PDB file of N, CA, C and O in Angstrom:
ATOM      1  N   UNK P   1     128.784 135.446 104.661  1.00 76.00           N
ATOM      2  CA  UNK P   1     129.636 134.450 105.276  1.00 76.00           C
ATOM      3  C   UNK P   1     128.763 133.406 105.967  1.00 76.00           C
ATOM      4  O   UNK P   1     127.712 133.756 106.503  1.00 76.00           O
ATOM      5  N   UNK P   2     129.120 132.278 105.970  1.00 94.00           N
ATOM      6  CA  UNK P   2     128.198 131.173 106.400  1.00 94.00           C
ATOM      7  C   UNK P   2     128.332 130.962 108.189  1.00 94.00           C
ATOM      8  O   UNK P   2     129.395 131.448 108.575  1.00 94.00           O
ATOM      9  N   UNK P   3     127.960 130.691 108.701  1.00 97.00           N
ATOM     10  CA  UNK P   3     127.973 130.961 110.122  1.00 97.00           C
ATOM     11  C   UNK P   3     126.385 129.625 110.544  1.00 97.00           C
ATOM     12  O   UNK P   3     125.372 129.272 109.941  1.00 97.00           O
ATOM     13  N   UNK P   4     127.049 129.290 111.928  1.00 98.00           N
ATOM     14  CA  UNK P   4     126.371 127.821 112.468  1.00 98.00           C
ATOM     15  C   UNK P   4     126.638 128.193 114.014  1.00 98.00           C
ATOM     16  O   UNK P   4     127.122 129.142 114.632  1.00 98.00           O
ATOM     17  N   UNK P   5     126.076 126.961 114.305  1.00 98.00           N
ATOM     18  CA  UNK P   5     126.797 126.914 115.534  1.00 98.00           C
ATOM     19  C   UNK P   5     126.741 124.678 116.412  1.00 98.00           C
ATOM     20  O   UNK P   5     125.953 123.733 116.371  1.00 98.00           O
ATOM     21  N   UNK P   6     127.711 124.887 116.849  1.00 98.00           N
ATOM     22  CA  UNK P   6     128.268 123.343 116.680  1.00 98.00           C
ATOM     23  C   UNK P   6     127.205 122.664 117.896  1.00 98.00           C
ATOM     24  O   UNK P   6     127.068 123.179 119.006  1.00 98.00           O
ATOM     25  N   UNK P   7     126.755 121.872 117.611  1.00 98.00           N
ATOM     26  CA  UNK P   7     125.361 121.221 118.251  1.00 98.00           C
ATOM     27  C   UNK P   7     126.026 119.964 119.189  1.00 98.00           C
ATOM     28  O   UNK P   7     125.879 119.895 120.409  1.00 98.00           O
ATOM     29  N   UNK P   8     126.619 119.203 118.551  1.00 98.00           N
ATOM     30  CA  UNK P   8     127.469 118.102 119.138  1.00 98.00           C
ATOM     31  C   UNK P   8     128.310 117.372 117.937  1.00 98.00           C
ATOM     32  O   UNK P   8     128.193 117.603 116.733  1.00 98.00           O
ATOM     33  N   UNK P   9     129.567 116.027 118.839  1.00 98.00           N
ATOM     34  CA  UNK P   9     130.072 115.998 117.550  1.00 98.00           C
ATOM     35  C   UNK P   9     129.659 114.188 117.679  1.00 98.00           C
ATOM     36  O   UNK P   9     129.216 113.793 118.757  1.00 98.00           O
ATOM     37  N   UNK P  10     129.777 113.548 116.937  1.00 97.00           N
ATOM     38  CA  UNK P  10     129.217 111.936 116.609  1.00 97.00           C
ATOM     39  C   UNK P  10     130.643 111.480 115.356  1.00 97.00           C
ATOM     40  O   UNK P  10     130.670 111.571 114.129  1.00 97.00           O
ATOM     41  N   UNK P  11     131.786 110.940 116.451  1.00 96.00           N
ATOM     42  CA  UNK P  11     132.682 109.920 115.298  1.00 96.00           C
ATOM     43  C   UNK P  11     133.076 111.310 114.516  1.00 96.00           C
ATOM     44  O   UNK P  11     133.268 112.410 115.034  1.00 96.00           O
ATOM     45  N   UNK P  12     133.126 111.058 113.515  1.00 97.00           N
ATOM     46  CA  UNK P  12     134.393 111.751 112.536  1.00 97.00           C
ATOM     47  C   UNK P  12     133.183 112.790 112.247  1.00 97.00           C
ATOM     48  O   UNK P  12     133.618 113.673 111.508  1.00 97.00           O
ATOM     49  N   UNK P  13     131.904 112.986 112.545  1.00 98.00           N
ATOM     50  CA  UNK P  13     131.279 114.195 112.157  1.00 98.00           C
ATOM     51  C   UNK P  13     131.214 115.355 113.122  1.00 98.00           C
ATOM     52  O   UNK P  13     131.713 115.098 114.217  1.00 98.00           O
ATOM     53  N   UNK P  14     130.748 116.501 112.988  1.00 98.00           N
ATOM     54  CA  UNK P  14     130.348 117.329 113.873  1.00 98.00           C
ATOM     55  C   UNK P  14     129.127 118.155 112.808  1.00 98.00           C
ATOM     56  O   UNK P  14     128.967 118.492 111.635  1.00 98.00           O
ATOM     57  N   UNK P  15     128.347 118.194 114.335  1.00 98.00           N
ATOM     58  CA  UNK P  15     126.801 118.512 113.348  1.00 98.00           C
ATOM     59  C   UNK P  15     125.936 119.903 113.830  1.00 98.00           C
ATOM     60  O   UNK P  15     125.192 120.078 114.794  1.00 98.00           O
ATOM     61  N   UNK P  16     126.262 120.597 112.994  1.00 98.00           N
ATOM     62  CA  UNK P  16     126.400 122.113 113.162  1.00 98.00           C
ATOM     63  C   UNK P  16     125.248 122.664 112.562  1.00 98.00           C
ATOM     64  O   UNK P  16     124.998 122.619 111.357  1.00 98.00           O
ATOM     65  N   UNK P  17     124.509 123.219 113.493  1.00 98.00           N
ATOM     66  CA  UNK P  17     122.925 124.044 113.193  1.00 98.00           C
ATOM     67  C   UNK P  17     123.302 125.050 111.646  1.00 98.00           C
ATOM     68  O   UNK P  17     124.527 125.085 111.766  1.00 98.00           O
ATOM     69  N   UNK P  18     123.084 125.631 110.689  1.00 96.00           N
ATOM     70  CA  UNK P  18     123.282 126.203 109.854  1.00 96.00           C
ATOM     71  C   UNK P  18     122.098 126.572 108.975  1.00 96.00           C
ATOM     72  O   UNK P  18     121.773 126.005 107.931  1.00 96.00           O
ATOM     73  N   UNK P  19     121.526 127.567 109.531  1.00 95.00           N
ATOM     74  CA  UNK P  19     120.260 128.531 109.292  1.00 95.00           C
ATOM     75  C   UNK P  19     118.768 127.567 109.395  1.00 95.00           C
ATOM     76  O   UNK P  19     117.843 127.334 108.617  1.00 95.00           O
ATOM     77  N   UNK P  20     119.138 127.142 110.904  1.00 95.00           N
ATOM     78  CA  UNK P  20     117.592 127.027 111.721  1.00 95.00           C
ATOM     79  C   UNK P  20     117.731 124.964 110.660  1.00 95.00           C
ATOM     80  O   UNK P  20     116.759 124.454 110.102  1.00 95.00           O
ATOM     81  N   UNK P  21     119.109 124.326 110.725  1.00 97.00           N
ATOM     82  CA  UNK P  21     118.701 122.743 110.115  1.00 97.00           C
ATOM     83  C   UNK P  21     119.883 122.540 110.252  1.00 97.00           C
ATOM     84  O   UNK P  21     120.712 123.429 110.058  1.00 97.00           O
ATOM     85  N   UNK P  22     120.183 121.374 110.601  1.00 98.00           N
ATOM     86  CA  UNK P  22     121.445 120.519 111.821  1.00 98.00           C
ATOM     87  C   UNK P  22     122.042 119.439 109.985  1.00 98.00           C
ATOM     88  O   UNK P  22     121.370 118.749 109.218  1.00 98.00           O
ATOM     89  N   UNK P  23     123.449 119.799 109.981  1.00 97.00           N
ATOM     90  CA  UNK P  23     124.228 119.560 109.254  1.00 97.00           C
ATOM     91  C   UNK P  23     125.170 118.632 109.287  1.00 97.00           C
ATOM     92  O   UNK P  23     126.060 119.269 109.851  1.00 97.00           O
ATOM     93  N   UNK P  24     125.585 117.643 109.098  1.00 98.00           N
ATOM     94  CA  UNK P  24     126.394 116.806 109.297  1.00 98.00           C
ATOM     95  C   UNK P  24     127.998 117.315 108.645  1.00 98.00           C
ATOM     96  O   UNK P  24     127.918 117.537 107.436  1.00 98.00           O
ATOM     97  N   UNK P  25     128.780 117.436 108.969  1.00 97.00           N
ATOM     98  CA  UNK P  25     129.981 118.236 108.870  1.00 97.00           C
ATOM     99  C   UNK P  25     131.014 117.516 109.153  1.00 97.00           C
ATOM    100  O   UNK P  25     131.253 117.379 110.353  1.00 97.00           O
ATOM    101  N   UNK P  26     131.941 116.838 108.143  1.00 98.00           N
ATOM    102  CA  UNK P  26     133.120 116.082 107.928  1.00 98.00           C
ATOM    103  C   UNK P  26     133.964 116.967 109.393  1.00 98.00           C
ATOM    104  O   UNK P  26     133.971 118.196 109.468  1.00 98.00           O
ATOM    105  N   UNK P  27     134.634 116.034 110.470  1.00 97.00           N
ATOM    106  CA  UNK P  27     135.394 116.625 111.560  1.00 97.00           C
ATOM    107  C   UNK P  27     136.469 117.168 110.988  1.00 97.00           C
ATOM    108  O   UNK P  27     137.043 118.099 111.553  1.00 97.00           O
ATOM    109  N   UNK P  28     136.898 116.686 109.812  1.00 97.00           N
ATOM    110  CA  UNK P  28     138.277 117.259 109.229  1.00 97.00           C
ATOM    111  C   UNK P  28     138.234 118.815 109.100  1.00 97.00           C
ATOM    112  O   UNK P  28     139.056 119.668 109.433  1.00 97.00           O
ATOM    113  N   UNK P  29     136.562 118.940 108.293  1.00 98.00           N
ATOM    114  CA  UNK P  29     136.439 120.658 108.474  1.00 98.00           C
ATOM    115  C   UNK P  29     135.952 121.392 109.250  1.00 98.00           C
ATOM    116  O   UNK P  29     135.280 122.335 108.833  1.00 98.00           O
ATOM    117  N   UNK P  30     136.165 121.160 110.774  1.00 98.00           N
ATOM    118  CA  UNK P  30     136.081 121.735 112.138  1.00 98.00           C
ATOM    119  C   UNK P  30     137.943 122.100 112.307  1.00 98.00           C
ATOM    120  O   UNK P  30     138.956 121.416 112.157  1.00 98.00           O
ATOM    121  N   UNK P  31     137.728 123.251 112.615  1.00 97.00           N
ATOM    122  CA  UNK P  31     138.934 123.850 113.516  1.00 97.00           C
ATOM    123  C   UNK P  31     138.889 123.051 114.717  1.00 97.00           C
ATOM    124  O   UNK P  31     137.868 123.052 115.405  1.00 97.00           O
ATOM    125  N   UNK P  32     140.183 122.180 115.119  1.00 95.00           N
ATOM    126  CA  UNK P  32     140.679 121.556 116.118  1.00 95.00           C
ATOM    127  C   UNK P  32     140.289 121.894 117.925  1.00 95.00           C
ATOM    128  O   UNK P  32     140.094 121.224 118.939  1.00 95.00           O
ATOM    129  N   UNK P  33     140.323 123.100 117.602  1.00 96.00           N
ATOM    130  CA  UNK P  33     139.635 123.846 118.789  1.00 96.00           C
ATOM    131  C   UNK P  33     138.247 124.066 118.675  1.00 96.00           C
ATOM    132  O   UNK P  33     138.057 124.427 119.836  1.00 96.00           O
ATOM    133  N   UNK P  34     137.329 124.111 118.239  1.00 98.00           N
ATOM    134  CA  UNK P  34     136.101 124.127 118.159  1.00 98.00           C
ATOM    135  C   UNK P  34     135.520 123.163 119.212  1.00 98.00           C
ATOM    136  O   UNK P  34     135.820 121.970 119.266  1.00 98.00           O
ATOM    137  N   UNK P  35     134.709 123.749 119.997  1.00 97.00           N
ATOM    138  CA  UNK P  35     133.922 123.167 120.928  1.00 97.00           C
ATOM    139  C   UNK P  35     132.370 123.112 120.647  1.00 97.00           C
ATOM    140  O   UNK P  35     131.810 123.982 119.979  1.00 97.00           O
ATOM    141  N   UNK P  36     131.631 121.901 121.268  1.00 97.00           N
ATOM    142  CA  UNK P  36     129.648 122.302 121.124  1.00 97.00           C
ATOM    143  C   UNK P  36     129.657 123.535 121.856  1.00 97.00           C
ATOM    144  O   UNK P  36     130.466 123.858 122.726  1.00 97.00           O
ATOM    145  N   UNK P  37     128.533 124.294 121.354  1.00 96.00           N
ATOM    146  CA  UNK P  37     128.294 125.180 121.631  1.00 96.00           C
ATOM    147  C   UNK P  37     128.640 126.851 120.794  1.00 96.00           C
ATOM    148  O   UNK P  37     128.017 127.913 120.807  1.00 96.00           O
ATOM    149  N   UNK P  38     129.944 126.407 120.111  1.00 98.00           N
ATOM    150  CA  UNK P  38     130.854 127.446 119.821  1.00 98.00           C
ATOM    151  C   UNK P  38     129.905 128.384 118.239  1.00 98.00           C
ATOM    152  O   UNK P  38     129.473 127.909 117.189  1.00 98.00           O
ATOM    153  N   UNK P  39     129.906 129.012 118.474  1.00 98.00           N
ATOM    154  CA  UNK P  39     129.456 130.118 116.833  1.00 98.00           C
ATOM    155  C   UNK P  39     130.707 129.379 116.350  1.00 98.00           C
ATOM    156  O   UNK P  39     131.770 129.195 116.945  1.00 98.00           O
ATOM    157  N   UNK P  40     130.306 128.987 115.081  1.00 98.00           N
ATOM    158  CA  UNK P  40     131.752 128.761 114.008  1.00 98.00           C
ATOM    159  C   UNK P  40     131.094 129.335 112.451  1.00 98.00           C
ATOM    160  O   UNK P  40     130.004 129.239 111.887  1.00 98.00           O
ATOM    161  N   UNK P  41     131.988 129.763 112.239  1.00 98.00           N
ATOM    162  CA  UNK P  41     131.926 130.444 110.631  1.00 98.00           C
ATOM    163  C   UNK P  41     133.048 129.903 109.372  1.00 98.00           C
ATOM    164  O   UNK P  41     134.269 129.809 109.498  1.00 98.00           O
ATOM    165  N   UNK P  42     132.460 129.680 108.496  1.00 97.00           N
ATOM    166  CA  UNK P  42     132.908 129.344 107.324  1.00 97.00           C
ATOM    167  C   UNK P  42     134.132 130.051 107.006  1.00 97.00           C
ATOM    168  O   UNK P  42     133.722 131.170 106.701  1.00 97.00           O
ATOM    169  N   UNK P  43     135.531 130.059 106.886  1.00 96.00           N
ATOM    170  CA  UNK P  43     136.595 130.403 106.232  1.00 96.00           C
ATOM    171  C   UNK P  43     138.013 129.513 106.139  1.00 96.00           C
ATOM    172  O   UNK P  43     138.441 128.765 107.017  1.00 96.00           O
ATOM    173  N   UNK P  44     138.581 129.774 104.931  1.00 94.00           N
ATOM    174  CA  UNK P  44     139.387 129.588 104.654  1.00 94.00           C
ATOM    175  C   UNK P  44     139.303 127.576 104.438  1.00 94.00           C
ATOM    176  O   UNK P  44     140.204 126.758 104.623  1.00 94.00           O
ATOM    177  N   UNK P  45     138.208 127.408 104.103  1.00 96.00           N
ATOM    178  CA  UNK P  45     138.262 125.571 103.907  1.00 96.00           C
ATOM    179  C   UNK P  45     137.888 125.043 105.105  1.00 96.00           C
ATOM    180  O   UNK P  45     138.172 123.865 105.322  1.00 96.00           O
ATOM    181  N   UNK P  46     137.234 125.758 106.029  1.00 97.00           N
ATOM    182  CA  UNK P  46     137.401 125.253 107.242  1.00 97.00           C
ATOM    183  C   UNK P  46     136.090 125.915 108.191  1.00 97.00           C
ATOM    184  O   UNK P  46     135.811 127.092 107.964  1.00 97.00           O
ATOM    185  N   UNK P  47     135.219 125.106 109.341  1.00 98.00           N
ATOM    186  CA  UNK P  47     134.616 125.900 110.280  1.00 98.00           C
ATOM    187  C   UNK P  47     135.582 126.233 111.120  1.00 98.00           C
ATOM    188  O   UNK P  47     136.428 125.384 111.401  1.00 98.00           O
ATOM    189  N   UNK P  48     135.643 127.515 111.677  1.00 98.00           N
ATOM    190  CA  UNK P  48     136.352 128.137 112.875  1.00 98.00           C
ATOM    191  C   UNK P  48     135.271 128.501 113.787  1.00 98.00           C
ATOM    192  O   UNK P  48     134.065 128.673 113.614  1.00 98.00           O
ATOM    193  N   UNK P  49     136.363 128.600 115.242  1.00 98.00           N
ATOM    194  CA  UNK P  49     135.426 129.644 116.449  1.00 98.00           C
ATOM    195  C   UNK P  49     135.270 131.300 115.848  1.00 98.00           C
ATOM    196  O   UNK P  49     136.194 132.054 115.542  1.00 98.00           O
ATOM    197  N   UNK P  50     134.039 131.524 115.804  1.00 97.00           N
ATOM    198  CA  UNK P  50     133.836 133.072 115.812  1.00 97.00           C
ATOM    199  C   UNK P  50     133.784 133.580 117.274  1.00 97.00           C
ATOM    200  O   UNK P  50     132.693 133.825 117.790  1.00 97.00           O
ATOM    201  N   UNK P  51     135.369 133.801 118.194  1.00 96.00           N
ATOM    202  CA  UNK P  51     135.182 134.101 119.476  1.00 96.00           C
ATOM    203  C   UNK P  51     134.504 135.017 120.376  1.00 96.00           C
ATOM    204  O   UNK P  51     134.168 134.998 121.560  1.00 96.00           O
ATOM    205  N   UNK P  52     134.382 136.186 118.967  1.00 97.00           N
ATOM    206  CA  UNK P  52     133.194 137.174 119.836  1.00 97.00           C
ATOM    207  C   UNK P  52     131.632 136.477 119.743  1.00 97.00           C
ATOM    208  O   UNK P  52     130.970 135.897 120.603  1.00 97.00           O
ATOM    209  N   UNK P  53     131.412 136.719 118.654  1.00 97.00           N
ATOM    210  CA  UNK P  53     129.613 135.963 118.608  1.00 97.00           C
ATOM    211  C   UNK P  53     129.783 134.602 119.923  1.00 97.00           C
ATOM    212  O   UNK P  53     128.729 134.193 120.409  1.00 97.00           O
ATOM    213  N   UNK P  54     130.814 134.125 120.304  1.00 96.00           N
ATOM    214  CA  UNK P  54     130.371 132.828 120.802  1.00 96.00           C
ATOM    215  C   UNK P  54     130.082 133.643 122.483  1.00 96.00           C
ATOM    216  O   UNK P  54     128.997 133.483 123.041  1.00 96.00           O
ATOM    217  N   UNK P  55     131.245 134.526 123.156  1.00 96.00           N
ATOM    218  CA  UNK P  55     130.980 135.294 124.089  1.00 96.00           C
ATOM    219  C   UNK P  55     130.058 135.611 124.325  1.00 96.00           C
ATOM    220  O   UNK P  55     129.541 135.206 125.365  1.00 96.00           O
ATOM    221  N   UNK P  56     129.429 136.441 123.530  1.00 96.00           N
ATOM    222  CA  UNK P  56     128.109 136.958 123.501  1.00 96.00           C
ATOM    223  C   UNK P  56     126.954 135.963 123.592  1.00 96.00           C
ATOM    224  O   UNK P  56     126.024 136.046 124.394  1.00 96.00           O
ATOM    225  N   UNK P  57     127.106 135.129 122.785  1.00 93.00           N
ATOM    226  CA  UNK P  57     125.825 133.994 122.726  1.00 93.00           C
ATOM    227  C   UNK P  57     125.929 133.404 123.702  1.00 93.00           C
ATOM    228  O   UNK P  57     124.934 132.713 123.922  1.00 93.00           O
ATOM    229  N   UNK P  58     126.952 133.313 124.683  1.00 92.00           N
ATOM    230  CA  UNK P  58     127.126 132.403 126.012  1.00 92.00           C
ATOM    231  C   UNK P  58     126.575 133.678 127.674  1.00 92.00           C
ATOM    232  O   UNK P  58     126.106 133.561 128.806  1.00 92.00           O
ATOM    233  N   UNK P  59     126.926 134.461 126.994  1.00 93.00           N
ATOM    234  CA  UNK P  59     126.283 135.876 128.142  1.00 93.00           C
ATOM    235  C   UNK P  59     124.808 136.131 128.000  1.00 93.00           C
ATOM    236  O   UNK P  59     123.982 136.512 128.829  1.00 93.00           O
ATOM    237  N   UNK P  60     124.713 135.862 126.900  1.00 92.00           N
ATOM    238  CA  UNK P  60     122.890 135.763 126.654  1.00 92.00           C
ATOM    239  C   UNK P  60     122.213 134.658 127.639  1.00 92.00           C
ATOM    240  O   UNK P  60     121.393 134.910 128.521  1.00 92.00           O
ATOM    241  N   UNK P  61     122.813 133.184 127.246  1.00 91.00           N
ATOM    242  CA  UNK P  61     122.524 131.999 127.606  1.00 91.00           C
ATOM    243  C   UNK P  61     122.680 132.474 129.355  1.00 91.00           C
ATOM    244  O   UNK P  61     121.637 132.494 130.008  1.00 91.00           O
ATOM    245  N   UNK P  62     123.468 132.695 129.772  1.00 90.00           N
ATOM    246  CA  UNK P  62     123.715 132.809 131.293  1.00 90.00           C
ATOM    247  C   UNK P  62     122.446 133.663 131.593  1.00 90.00           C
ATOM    248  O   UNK P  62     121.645 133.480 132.509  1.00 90.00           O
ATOM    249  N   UNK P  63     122.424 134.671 130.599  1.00 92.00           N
ATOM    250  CA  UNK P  63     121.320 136.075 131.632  1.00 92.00           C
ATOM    251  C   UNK P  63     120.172 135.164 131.538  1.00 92.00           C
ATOM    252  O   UNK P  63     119.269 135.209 132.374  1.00 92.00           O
ATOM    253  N   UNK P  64     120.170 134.411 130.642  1.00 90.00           N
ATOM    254  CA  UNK P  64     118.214 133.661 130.679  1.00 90.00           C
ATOM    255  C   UNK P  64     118.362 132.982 131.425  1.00 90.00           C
ATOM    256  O   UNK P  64     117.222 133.094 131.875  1.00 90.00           O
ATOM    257  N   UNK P  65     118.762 132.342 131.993  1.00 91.00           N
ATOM    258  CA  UNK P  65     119.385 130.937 132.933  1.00 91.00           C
ATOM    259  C   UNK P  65     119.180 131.827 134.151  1.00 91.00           C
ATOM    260  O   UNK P  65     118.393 131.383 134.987  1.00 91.00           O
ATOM    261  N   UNK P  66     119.779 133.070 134.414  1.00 90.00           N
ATOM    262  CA  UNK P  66     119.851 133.674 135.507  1.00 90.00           C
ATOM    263  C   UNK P  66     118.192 134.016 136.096  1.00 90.00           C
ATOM    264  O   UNK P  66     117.737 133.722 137.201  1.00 90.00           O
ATOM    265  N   UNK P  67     117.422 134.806 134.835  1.00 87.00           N
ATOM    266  CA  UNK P  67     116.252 134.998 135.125  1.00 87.00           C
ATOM    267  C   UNK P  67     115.171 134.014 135.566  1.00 87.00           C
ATOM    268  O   UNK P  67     114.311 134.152 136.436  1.00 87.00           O
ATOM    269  N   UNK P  68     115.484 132.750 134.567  1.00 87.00           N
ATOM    270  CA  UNK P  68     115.000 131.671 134.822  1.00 87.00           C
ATOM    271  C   UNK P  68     115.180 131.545 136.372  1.00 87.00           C
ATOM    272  O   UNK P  68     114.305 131.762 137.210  1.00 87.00           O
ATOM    273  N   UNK P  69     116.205 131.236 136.556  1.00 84.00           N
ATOM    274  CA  UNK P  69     116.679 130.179 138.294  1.00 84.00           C
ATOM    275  C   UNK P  69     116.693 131.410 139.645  1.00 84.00           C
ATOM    276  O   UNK P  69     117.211 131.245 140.749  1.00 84.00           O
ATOM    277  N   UNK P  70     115.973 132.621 139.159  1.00 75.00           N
ATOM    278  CA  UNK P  70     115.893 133.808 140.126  1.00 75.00           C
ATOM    279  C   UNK P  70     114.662 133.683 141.184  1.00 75.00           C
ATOM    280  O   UNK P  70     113.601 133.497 140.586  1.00 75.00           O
ATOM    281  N   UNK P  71     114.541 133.729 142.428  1.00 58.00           N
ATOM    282  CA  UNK P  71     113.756 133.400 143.622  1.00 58.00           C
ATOM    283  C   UNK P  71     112.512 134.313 143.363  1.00 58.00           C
ATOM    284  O   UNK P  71     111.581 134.331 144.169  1.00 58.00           O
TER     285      UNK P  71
END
């Protein structure tokens, strides 16, 4: 299954990392809800939120951030 994750969006594109190289991606085939940041995966004609992987990838991001900004 194809799997990215949404980098930012520019006008009618959204430009989605997709195995380590930034993709330019018609907005039509972003799920409406899709946010930067979000894991999105390939189905059904469409990128969607993958809501667990994105949880997780955002609890990661916090714990390094945490270690980082720790006294």
């Amino acid at each position: 299954m194809k799997e990215g994750i949404v980098d930012r969006f520019e006008g009618d594109f959204a430009v989605i990392e997709i195995g380590g190289k930034m993709v330019d991606v018609a907005r039509s085939l972003v799920d409406e809800d899709v946010m930067v940041n979000d894991v999105v995966i390939w189905k059904g004609g469409k990128w969607i939120r993958d809501e667990e992987k994105t949880k997780k990838r955002m609890a990661a991001i916090r714990k390094l951030m945490n270690r980082v900004w720790e006294d």
